[in-house]
Tab-separated table of C-alpha atoms and ligand atoms in Angstrom:
chain	number	residue	atom	x	y	z
F	1	MET	CA	0.000	0.000	0.000
F	2	LYS	CA	1.196	3.477	-0.900
F	3	LYS	CA	0.614	6.002	1.883
F	4	ILE	CA	-0.034	9.665	1.165
F	5	ALA	CA	-1.062	12.785	3.072
F	6	ILE	CA	-2.938	15.662	1.443
F	7	LEU	CA	-2.774	19.360	2.303
F	8	GLY	CA	-5.914	21.004	0.940
F	9	SER	CA	-8.011	17.826	0.726
F	10	THR	CA	-11.323	19.678	0.356
F	11	GLY	CA	-10.260	21.732	-2.664
F	12	SER	CA	-10.335	21.067	-6.384
F	13	ILE	CA	-7.017	19.175	-6.541
F	14	GLY	CA	-7.551	17.615	-3.090
F	15	THR	CA	-10.927	16.075	-3.947
F	16	GLN	CA	-9.658	14.868	-7.336
F	17	THR	CA	-6.683	13.271	-5.579
F	18	LEU	CA	-9.137	11.395	-3.387
F	19	GLU	CA	-10.996	10.269	-6.529
F	20	VAL	CA	-7.726	8.826	-7.821
F	21	VAL	CA	-7.283	7.096	-4.451
F	22	ARG	CA	-10.796	5.635	-4.743
F	23	GLU	CA	-10.214	4.391	-8.268
F	24	ASN	CA	-6.917	2.699	-7.421
F	25	LYS	CA	-7.189	0.315	-4.538
F	26	ASP	CA	-3.646	0.482	-3.223
F	27	ILE	CA	-3.338	3.922	-1.626
F	28	GLU	CA	-4.001	4.774	2.013
F	29	VAL	CA	-4.437	8.307	3.315
F	30	PRO	CA	-3.151	8.656	6.883
F	31	GLY	CA	-3.219	12.483	6.835
F	32	LEU	CA	-5.647	15.166	5.607
F	33	ALA	CA	-5.566	18.938	6.064
F	34	ALA	CA	-8.021	21.618	5.010
F	35	GLY	CA	-8.846	25.273	5.563
F	36	SER	CA	-12.388	25.521	6.869
F	37	ASN	CA	-14.784	23.127	5.138
F	38	ILE	CA	-15.217	20.784	8.097
F	39	GLU	CA	-18.407	19.247	6.697
F	40	LEU	CA	-16.520	17.806	3.745
F	41	LEU	CA	-13.480	17.026	5.874
F	42	GLU	CA	-15.695	15.037	8.222
F	43	GLU	CA	-16.991	12.968	5.281
F	44	GLN	CA	-13.423	12.400	4.136
F	45	ILE	CA	-12.389	11.324	7.632
F	46	ARG	CA	-15.242	8.802	7.750
F	47	GLU	CA	-14.335	7.419	4.347
F	48	PHE	CA	-10.523	7.374	4.506
F	49	ARG	CA	-9.953	6.982	8.285
F	50	PRO	CA	-6.776	9.080	8.530
F	51	ARG	CA	-4.728	9.033	11.735
F	52	LEU	CA	-4.340	12.833	11.624
F	53	ALA	CA	-6.495	15.650	10.282
F	54	ALA	CA	-5.784	19.365	10.443
F	55	VAL	CA	-8.005	22.418	10.088
F	56	TRP	CA	-6.638	25.946	9.940
F	57	SER	CA	-8.639	27.654	12.707
F	58	GLU	CA	-8.647	26.217	16.217
F	59	GLU	CA	-12.334	27.037	16.540
F	60	LYS	CA	-13.239	24.871	13.525
F	61	ALA	CA	-10.855	22.180	14.719
F	62	LYS	CA	-12.685	22.069	18.037
F	63	GLU	CA	-16.001	21.650	16.270
F	64	LEU	CA	-14.594	18.905	14.052
F	65	ARG	CA	-13.123	17.103	17.091
F	66	THR	CA	-16.621	16.836	18.553
F	67	ARG	CA	-18.106	15.663	15.268
F	68	VAL	CA	-15.564	12.882	14.767
F	69	SER	CA	-15.080	11.891	18.400
F	70	ASP	CA	-16.353	8.400	17.533
F	71	THR	CA	-13.396	7.862	15.124
F	72	ASP	CA	-9.664	7.318	15.792
F	73	THR	CA	-8.691	10.492	13.910
F	74	LYS	CA	-6.819	13.098	15.893
F	75	VAL	CA	-7.682	16.688	14.852
F	76	LEU	CA	-5.021	19.412	14.981
F	77	SER	CA	-5.035	23.075	13.959
F	78	GLY	CA	-2.922	25.959	12.642
F	79	MET	CA	0.551	25.772	11.152
F	80	ASP	CA	1.509	23.080	13.681
F	81	GLY	CA	-1.336	20.944	12.374
F	82	LEU	CA	-0.302	21.451	8.735
F	83	ILE	CA	3.282	20.530	9.562
F	84	ALA	CA	2.265	17.487	11.621
F	85	VAL	CA	0.252	16.166	8.658
F	86	SER	CA	3.193	16.885	6.326
F	87	VAL	CA	5.796	14.898	8.267
F	88	MET	CA	3.831	11.827	9.381
F	89	GLU	CA	6.098	8.864	9.925
F	90	GLU	CA	4.057	6.457	7.786
F	91	THR	CA	3.564	8.554	4.609
F	92	GLU	CA	5.749	8.431	1.502
F	93	ILE	CA	4.196	11.240	-0.513
F	94	LEU	CA	2.778	14.592	0.488
F	95	VAL	CA	0.272	16.037	-1.976
F	96	THR	CA	0.480	19.824	-1.633
F	97	ALA	CA	-2.954	20.895	-2.878
F	98	ILE	CA	-3.216	23.878	-0.563
F	99	VAL	CA	-3.477	27.295	-2.195
F	100	GLY	CA	-0.919	30.045	-1.665
F	101	MET	CA	2.537	30.495	-0.199
F	102	ILE	CA	1.258	29.305	3.166
F	103	GLY	CA	2.448	25.957	1.796
F	104	ILE	CA	6.141	26.871	2.080
F	105	ARG	CA	6.811	25.773	5.657
F	106	PRO	CA	4.924	22.464	5.530
F	107	THR	CA	6.585	21.623	2.190
F	108	ILE	CA	10.058	22.340	3.548
F	109	GLU	CA	9.371	20.266	6.668
F	110	ALA	CA	8.071	17.368	4.571
F	111	ILE	CA	11.205	17.394	2.415
F	112	LYS	CA	13.372	17.447	5.542
F	113	ALA	CA	11.425	14.399	6.717
F	114	GLY	CA	12.198	12.653	3.403
F	115	LYS	CA	8.722	12.769	1.853
F	116	ASP	CA	8.339	12.937	-1.908
F	117	ILE	CA	6.188	15.908	-2.905
F	118	ALA	CA	3.346	15.757	-5.419
F	119	LEU	CA	3.293	19.492	-5.935
F	120	ALA	CA	0.185	21.369	-7.012
F	121	ASN	CA	0.946	24.333	-4.759
F	122	LYS	CA	2.932	26.368	-7.300
F	123	GLU	CA	3.078	29.510	-5.118
F	124	THR	CA	5.499	27.671	-2.832
F	125	LEU	CA	7.944	26.858	-5.603
F	126	VAL	CA	7.649	30.324	-7.124
F	127	THR	CA	8.623	32.018	-3.869
F	128	ALA	CA	10.995	29.455	-2.329
F	129	GLY	CA	12.283	27.383	-5.274
F	130	HIS	CA	15.881	28.323	-4.442
F	131	LEU	CA	15.456	26.739	-0.993
F	132	ILE	CA	13.265	23.796	-1.972
F	133	MET	CA	15.090	22.374	-4.992
F	134	PRO	CA	18.552	22.110	-3.349
F	135	LEU	CA	16.979	20.724	-0.170
F	136	ALA	CA	15.094	18.087	-2.161
F	137	LYS	CA	18.320	17.089	-3.885
F	138	GLU	CA	20.141	16.846	-0.569
F	139	LYS	CA	17.371	14.702	0.942
F	140	ASN	CA	16.991	12.618	-2.217
F	141	VAL	CA	13.359	13.597	-2.460
F	142	SER	CA	11.379	13.858	-5.718
F	143	ILE	CA	9.296	16.925	-6.492
F	144	LEU	CA	6.617	15.642	-8.862
F	145	PRO	CA	4.470	18.214	-10.647
F	146	VAL	CA	0.687	18.057	-10.390
F	147	ASP	CA	0.222	21.088	-12.648
F	148	SER	CA	-1.003	19.808	-16.054
F	149	GLU	CA	1.644	21.730	-18.026
F	150	HIS	CA	4.527	20.630	-15.834
F	151	SER	CA	3.311	17.066	-15.824
F	152	ALA	CA	3.223	17.256	-19.634
F	153	ILE	CA	6.797	18.546	-19.635
F	154	LEU	CA	7.917	15.744	-17.323
F	155	GLN	CA	6.188	13.224	-19.600
F	156	SER	CA	7.844	14.796	-22.654
F	157	LEU	CA	11.249	14.474	-20.996
F	158	GLN	CA	10.996	10.716	-20.512
F	159	GLY	CA	13.669	8.764	-22.324
F	160	ASN	CA	15.620	11.870	-23.320
F	161	ASP	CA	18.687	13.572	-21.942
F	162	ARG	CA	17.720	16.735	-20.080
F	163	LYS	CA	20.987	18.365	-21.136
F	164	GLN	CA	19.694	18.305	-24.704
F	165	VAL	CA	16.607	20.391	-23.992
F	166	HIS	CA	16.624	23.555	-26.065
F	167	LYS	CA	13.416	25.098	-24.806
F	168	ILE	CA	10.170	24.463	-23.043
F	169	LEU	CA	6.925	25.346	-24.789
F	170	LEU	CA	4.453	26.074	-22.024
F	171	THR	CA	0.927	26.047	-23.377
F	172	ALA	CA	-1.830	28.371	-22.156
F	173	SER	CA	-5.544	28.457	-22.894
F	174	GLY	CA	-5.475	32.247	-22.817
F	175	GLY	CA	-8.386	32.239	-20.357
F	176	PRO	CA	-11.882	33.693	-20.754
F	177	PHE	CA	-10.655	37.115	-21.943
F	178	ARG	CA	-8.313	36.003	-24.699
F	179	GLY	CA	-8.413	38.475	-27.586
F	180	LYS	CA	-9.734	41.334	-25.451
F	181	LYS	CA	-7.941	44.637	-24.930
F	182	GLN	CA	-7.426	46.615	-21.695
F	183	GLU	CA	-10.419	48.914	-22.238
F	184	GLU	CA	-12.705	45.892	-22.572
F	185	LEU	CA	-11.499	44.579	-19.208
F	186	LEU	CA	-12.337	47.705	-17.204
F	187	ASN	CA	-15.600	46.450	-15.801
F	188	ILE	CA	-14.960	42.734	-15.508
F	189	ARG	CA	-16.939	41.312	-12.600
F	190	VAL	CA	-15.987	38.423	-10.339
F	191	GLU	CA	-18.589	36.189	-12.057
F	192	ASP	CA	-17.065	36.880	-15.501
F	193	ALA	CA	-13.530	36.105	-14.376
F	194	LEU	CA	-14.621	32.878	-12.692
F	195	LYS	CA	-15.751	31.373	-16.017
F	196	HIS	CA	-12.790	29.415	-17.342
F	197	PRO	CA	-13.342	27.983	-20.833
F	198	ASN	CA	-11.725	24.556	-20.261
F	199	TRP	CA	-10.952	23.799	-16.597
F	200	ALA	CA	-13.004	23.776	-13.358
F	201	MET	CA	-10.606	24.830	-10.589
F	202	GLY	CA	-10.429	26.688	-7.280
F	203	GLN	CA	-11.329	30.391	-7.321
F	204	LYS	CA	-7.846	31.836	-6.921
F	205	ILE	CA	-6.275	29.901	-9.796
F	206	THR	CA	-9.319	30.607	-11.977
F	207	ILE	CA	-8.801	34.354	-11.544
F	208	ASP	CA	-5.061	33.854	-12.111
F	209	SER	CA	-5.829	32.039	-15.357
F	210	SER	CA	-7.968	34.928	-16.549
F	211	THR	CA	-5.192	37.478	-15.911
F	212	MET	CA	-2.495	35.089	-17.199
F	213	VAL	CA	-0.706	35.525	-13.874
F	214	ASN	CA	-1.176	31.763	-13.556
F	215	LYS	CA	0.955	31.285	-16.676
F	216	GLY	CA	3.529	33.640	-15.184
F	217	LEU	CA	3.638	31.592	-11.984
F	218	GLU	CA	3.989	28.476	-14.144
F	219	VAL	CA	6.960	29.939	-16.023
F	220	ILE	CA	8.772	30.390	-12.699
F	221	GLU	CA	7.551	26.987	-11.491
F	222	ALA	CA	9.012	25.384	-14.647
F	223	LYS	CA	12.307	27.188	-14.175
F	224	TRP	CA	12.725	25.479	-10.793
F	225	LEU	CA	11.314	22.084	-11.681
F	226	PHE	CA	13.333	21.634	-14.862
F	227	ASP	CA	16.399	23.746	-14.095
F	228	VAL	CA	16.127	26.058	-17.121
F	229	ASP	CA	16.340	29.832	-17.559
F	230	VAL	CA	13.024	31.650	-17.785
F	231	ASP	CA	14.036	32.791	-21.263
F	232	GLN	CA	14.185	29.169	-22.363
F	233	ILE	CA	10.488	28.968	-21.578
F	234	GLN	CA	8.140	30.154	-24.309
F	235	VAL	CA	4.446	30.564	-23.647
F	236	VAL	CA	2.271	29.335	-26.515
F	237	VAL	CA	-1.451	30.039	-26.450
F	238	GLN	CA	-3.391	26.918	-27.454
F	239	PRO	CA	-7.015	27.775	-26.704
F	240	GLN	CA	-8.467	24.242	-26.797
F	241	SER	CA	-6.198	22.932	-23.986
F	242	ILE	CA	-5.393	19.740	-25.887
F	243	ILE	CA	-1.629	20.049	-25.938
F	244	HIS	CA	-0.672	20.328	-22.276
F	245	SER	CA	2.911	21.468	-22.998
F	246	MET	CA	5.934	20.559	-25.106
F	247	VAL	CA	9.711	20.260	-25.013
F	248	GLU	CA	11.925	21.254	-27.917
F	249	TYR	CA	15.296	19.495	-28.150
F	250	MET	CA	18.609	20.630	-29.635
F	251	ASP	CA	17.946	18.826	-32.908
F	252	GLY	CA	14.614	20.606	-33.359
F	253	ALA	CA	12.442	17.647	-32.335
F	254	VAL	CA	9.398	18.649	-30.303
F	255	MET	CA	7.839	16.193	-27.842
F	256	ALA	CA	4.382	16.919	-26.455
F	257	GLN	CA	1.743	15.390	-24.228
F	258	LEU	CA	-1.841	15.669	-25.389
F	259	GLY	CA	-5.094	14.667	-23.769
F	260	THR	CA	-8.523	15.810	-22.662
F	261	PRO	CA	-8.381	18.374	-19.832
F	262	ASP	CA	-8.535	16.192	-16.709
F	263	MET	CA	-6.363	16.883	-13.659
F	264	LYS	CA	-6.654	13.277	-12.557
F	265	LEU	CA	-4.040	12.322	-15.128
F	266	PRO	CA	-1.283	14.576	-13.720
F	267	ILE	CA	-2.336	13.632	-10.176
F	268	GLN	CA	-2.168	9.895	-10.862
F	269	TYR	CA	1.063	10.259	-12.865
F	270	ALA	CA	2.702	12.030	-9.906
F	271	LEU	CA	1.486	9.435	-7.407
F	272	TYR	CA	2.753	6.442	-9.437
F	273	TYR	CA	5.612	8.044	-11.373
F	274	PRO	CA	7.140	6.681	-13.592
F	275	GLU	CA	4.429	4.012	-13.875
F	276	ARG	CA	1.288	4.597	-15.940
F	277	ARG	CA	-2.040	3.238	-14.784
F	278	TYR	CA	-5.435	2.872	-16.368
F	279	LEU	CA	-7.492	6.022	-15.892
F	280	PRO	CA	-11.169	6.024	-16.839
F	281	GLY	CA	-12.495	9.089	-18.634
F	282	GLU	CA	-12.939	10.748	-21.957
F	283	ARG	CA	-10.268	10.178	-24.625
F	284	LEU	CA	-9.154	12.518	-27.399
F	285	ASP	CA	-10.973	11.657	-30.601
F	286	PHE	CA	-8.821	12.862	-33.472
F	287	TRP	CA	-11.592	12.201	-35.983
F	288	LYS	CA	-13.867	14.680	-34.206
F	289	LEU	CA	-11.144	17.134	-33.360
F	290	SER	CA	-11.002	19.421	-36.354
F	291	LYS	CA	-8.109	21.703	-35.465
F	292	ILE	CA	-5.619	22.794	-32.867
F	293	GLU	CA	-4.883	26.534	-32.944
F	294	PHE	CA	-1.848	28.458	-31.753
F	295	GLU	CA	-1.309	32.100	-30.850
F	296	LYS	CA	1.304	34.357	-29.355
F	297	PRO	CA	0.314	35.592	-25.872
F	298	ASP	CA	-0.741	39.243	-25.690
F	299	MET	CA	1.719	40.476	-23.084
F	300	GLU	CA	0.595	44.093	-23.437
F	301	THR	CA	-2.975	43.449	-22.342
F	302	PHE	CA	-2.034	40.624	-19.991
F	303	TYR	CA	1.137	42.261	-18.724
F	304	GLY	CA	1.065	40.212	-15.515
F	305	LEU	CA	2.818	37.603	-17.652
F	306	LYS	CA	5.495	40.137	-18.568
F	307	LEU	CA	5.934	41.017	-14.884
F	308	ALA	CA	6.360	37.314	-14.097
F	309	TYR	CA	9.190	37.017	-16.626
F	310	GLN	CA	10.773	40.079	-15.036
F	311	ALA	CA	10.450	38.543	-11.551
F	312	GLY	CA	11.651	35.138	-12.736
F	313	ARG	CA	14.697	36.638	-14.456
F	314	ALA	CA	15.643	38.720	-11.420
F	315	GLY	CA	15.038	35.887	-8.958
F	316	GLY	CA	15.698	36.530	-5.270
F	317	SER	CA	12.754	37.963	-3.378
F	318	LEU	CA	11.093	39.584	-6.420
F	319	PRO	CA	9.037	36.457	-7.276
F	320	THR	CA	7.752	36.569	-3.689
F	321	VAL	CA	6.576	40.142	-4.234
F	322	PHE	CA	4.962	39.156	-7.531
F	323	ASN	CA	3.198	36.222	-5.903
F	324	ALA	CA	2.243	37.817	-2.580
F	325	ALA	CA	0.885	40.947	-4.260
F	326	ASN	CA	-1.178	38.751	-6.562
F	327	GLU	CA	-2.500	36.610	-3.698
F	328	LEU	CA	-3.769	39.610	-1.756
F	329	ALA	CA	-4.995	41.504	-4.835
F	330	VAL	CA	-6.959	38.476	-6.041
F	331	SER	CA	-8.544	37.940	-2.656
F	332	LYS	CA	-9.523	41.623	-2.629
F	333	PHE	CA	-10.966	41.280	-6.124
F	334	LEU	CA	-12.955	38.228	-5.018
F	335	ASN	CA	-14.242	40.309	-2.073
F	336	ARG	CA	-15.110	43.074	-4.561
F	337	GLU	CA	-12.714	45.517	-2.870
F	338	VAL	CA	-10.608	46.199	-5.979
F	339	LYS	CA	-11.381	46.271	-9.692
F	340	TYR	CA	-10.164	43.637	-12.111
F	341	LEU	CA	-7.375	45.651	-13.731
F	342	GLU	CA	-6.134	46.774	-10.326
F	343	ILE	CA	-4.856	43.246	-9.679
F	344	ILE	CA	-1.972	43.737	-12.089
F	345	GLU	CA	-1.519	47.417	-11.176
F	346	ILE	CA	-1.015	46.341	-7.561
F	347	ILE	CA	1.560	43.710	-8.523
F	348	GLU	CA	3.444	46.216	-10.665
F	349	ASP	CA	3.409	48.836	-7.928
F	350	CYS	CA	4.730	46.421	-5.275
F	351	MET	CA	7.468	45.148	-7.595
F	352	SER	CA	8.559	48.656	-8.560
F	353	VAL	CA	9.459	49.678	-5.005
F	354	HIS	CA	11.000	46.414	-3.860
F	355	GLN	CA	14.687	46.201	-2.969
F	356	ASN	CA	15.549	42.736	-4.208
F	357	ILE	CA	17.190	40.299	-1.797
F	358	LEU	CA	19.217	37.920	-3.927
F	359	SER	CA	18.927	34.668	-2.029
F	360	PRO	CA	16.323	35.223	0.664
F	361	THR	CA	16.046	32.926	3.671
F	362	LEU	CA	12.642	31.575	4.653
F	363	GLU	CA	12.334	34.399	7.199
F	364	GLU	CA	13.160	36.979	4.540
F	365	ILE	CA	10.579	35.468	2.196
F	366	LEU	CA	7.930	35.739	4.902
F	367	GLU	CA	9.045	39.287	5.743
F	368	THR	CA	8.828	40.221	2.076
F	369	GLU	CA	5.305	38.783	1.971
F	370	ALA	CA	4.341	40.836	5.054
F	371	ALA	CA	5.896	44.031	3.644
F	372	THR	CA	4.050	43.500	0.349
F	373	TYR	CA	0.748	43.085	2.183
F	374	GLU	CA	1.449	46.194	4.211
F	375	ARG	CA	2.087	48.242	1.090
F	376	ILE	CA	-1.167	47.056	-0.473
F	377	GLU	CA	-3.167	47.784	2.676
F	378	SER	CA	-1.779	51.336	2.843
F	379	ARG	CA	-2.539	52.090	-0.811
F	380	ARG	CA	-5.349	54.522	-0.321
C	1	NAD	P1	-8.992	25.246	-3.956
C	1	NAD	O1	-9.269	26.615	-3.504
C	1	NAD	O2	-10.046	24.475	-4.655
C	1	NAD	O3	-8.501	24.363	-2.719
C	1	NAD	C1	-7.549	24.813	-1.800
C	1	NAD	C2	-7.455	23.874	-0.618
C	1	NAD	O4	-6.530	24.427	0.315
C	1	NAD	C3	-8.778	23.698	0.127
C	1	NAD	O5	-8.868	22.370	0.604
C	1	NAD	C4	-8.613	24.641	1.302
C	1	NAD	O6	-9.378	24.244	2.410
C	1	NAD	C5	-7.141	24.487	1.589
C	1	NAD	N1	-6.594	25.600	2.350
C	1	NAD	C6	-6.603	26.915	2.026
C	1	NAD	N2	-6.038	27.637	3.017
C	1	NAD	C7	-5.668	26.749	3.972
C	1	NAD	C8	-5.032	26.872	5.224
C	1	NAD	N3	-4.677	28.059	5.720
C	1	NAD	N4	-4.804	25.741	5.939
C	1	NAD	C9	-5.162	24.527	5.463
C	1	NAD	N5	-5.761	24.362	4.274
C	1	NAD	C10	-6.004	25.458	3.555
C	1	NAD	O7	-7.675	25.333	-4.858
C	1	NAD	P2	-7.190	24.357	-6.019
C	1	NAD	O8	-7.744	24.823	-7.301
C	1	NAD	O9	-7.367	22.942	-5.617
C	1	NAD	O10	-5.640	24.717	-6.051
C	1	NAD	C11	-4.723	24.247	-5.093
C	1	NAD	C12	-3.312	24.482	-5.605
C	1	NAD	O11	-3.135	23.707	-6.770
C	1	NAD	C13	-3.031	25.935	-6.010
C	1	NAD	O12	-1.713	26.249	-5.722
C	1	NAD	C14	-3.247	25.920	-7.507
C	1	NAD	O13	-2.499	26.905	-8.159
C	1	NAD	C15	-2.743	24.527	-7.861
C	1	NAD	N6	-3.309	23.966	-9.110
C	1	NAD	C16	-4.636	23.730	-9.206
C	1	NAD	C17	-5.162	23.213	-10.379
C	1	NAD	C18	-6.629	22.900	-10.506
C	1	NAD	O14	-7.034	22.314	-11.510
C	1	NAD	N7	-7.460	23.212	-9.541
C	1	NAD	C19	-4.321	22.938	-11.455
C	1	NAD	C20	-2.959	23.186	-11.319
C	1	NAD	C21	-2.467	23.692	-10.138
C	2	MG	MG1	-1.496	24.680	-15.042
């Protein structure tokens, strides 16, 4: 039996990971952690019987403890709870399906404890890749991507020498506002931005996909996962989300992974890597599929992507500013406190005043996050 723990088990990736667990009969789940949805977490506890569960707020944890007092599951809370679930003795893989850079500390602790990481939580790698990748190497731990593009890249690298990679072609759907110009985005409402053409995902990443900040985060994520320069990564808009990403080699050969949009494939691939397993679901039908289109990304309208390249090139603490500013700006947009276009204006403003720290420690990353939040809060 394979044993995994999941941070963010009630979210989009978390629940799909549990579907993969259900479909395969050889995975146990000794640890689950979630933010606040204790109703769903209770159901998951009853079904998967974990030894540990964690909820962010102590108040919710208390309520959950009462609800599941008839089970053997111990309920913890806060950062201590997240870390306890991340380092459990019996688990081999930690699935980081939590959203935001709050995942940094638990991920680092899990690597120190020798756990392989099935990484969905891109914000962690974007902000702390320079700490995580060397640590993983030192601890002989694998960081396996759960992002569809990065999983496609990993699949396209199989059987080839990584030294012969010329560039990475990171595909993007372009989101719901592809083809629009700035003036058409002035009055975008939360409901409009939450309509992704191809993928059903958590709210934060859905907004990020609409601004193309998600693609920017993925460029930096790819830089760390595959040890390439950001300028070796080219974003290619492919609106149908059929090609999940590609790798171009020195001789000009391009390898790609194609498929229907279903996150269960990257999740299952990460959990069983390098083995492939049967996965039920829709298949690509090339007789019905009439065309696959390609476009250059519009980095003037969606200049969050341009800012991501800038942050990724500079490295240091600038990617933390890019990410932290986006996290807070998006949550403010979701709360209808800022307008759609302000998301990117806020990121640009925070980046423009930041004094870059070249190789920030974990403390400096967290301080940079706090300083970025402070600047945003004092904007008006
Ligand atoms: P989501 O909002 O659906 O789920 C987030 C999960 O994290 C929830 O279970 C929530 O309870 C938990 N969480 C949030 N704050 C927490 C806290 N303080 N303590 C404990 N748990 C907390 O998000 P999602 O779409 O599943 O995305 C998760 C991560 O995966 C993100 O980093 C996202 O960028 C990445 N990702 C998602 C998809 C997708 O298809 N959804 C694809 C690629 C990458
Ligand atoms: Mg992705």
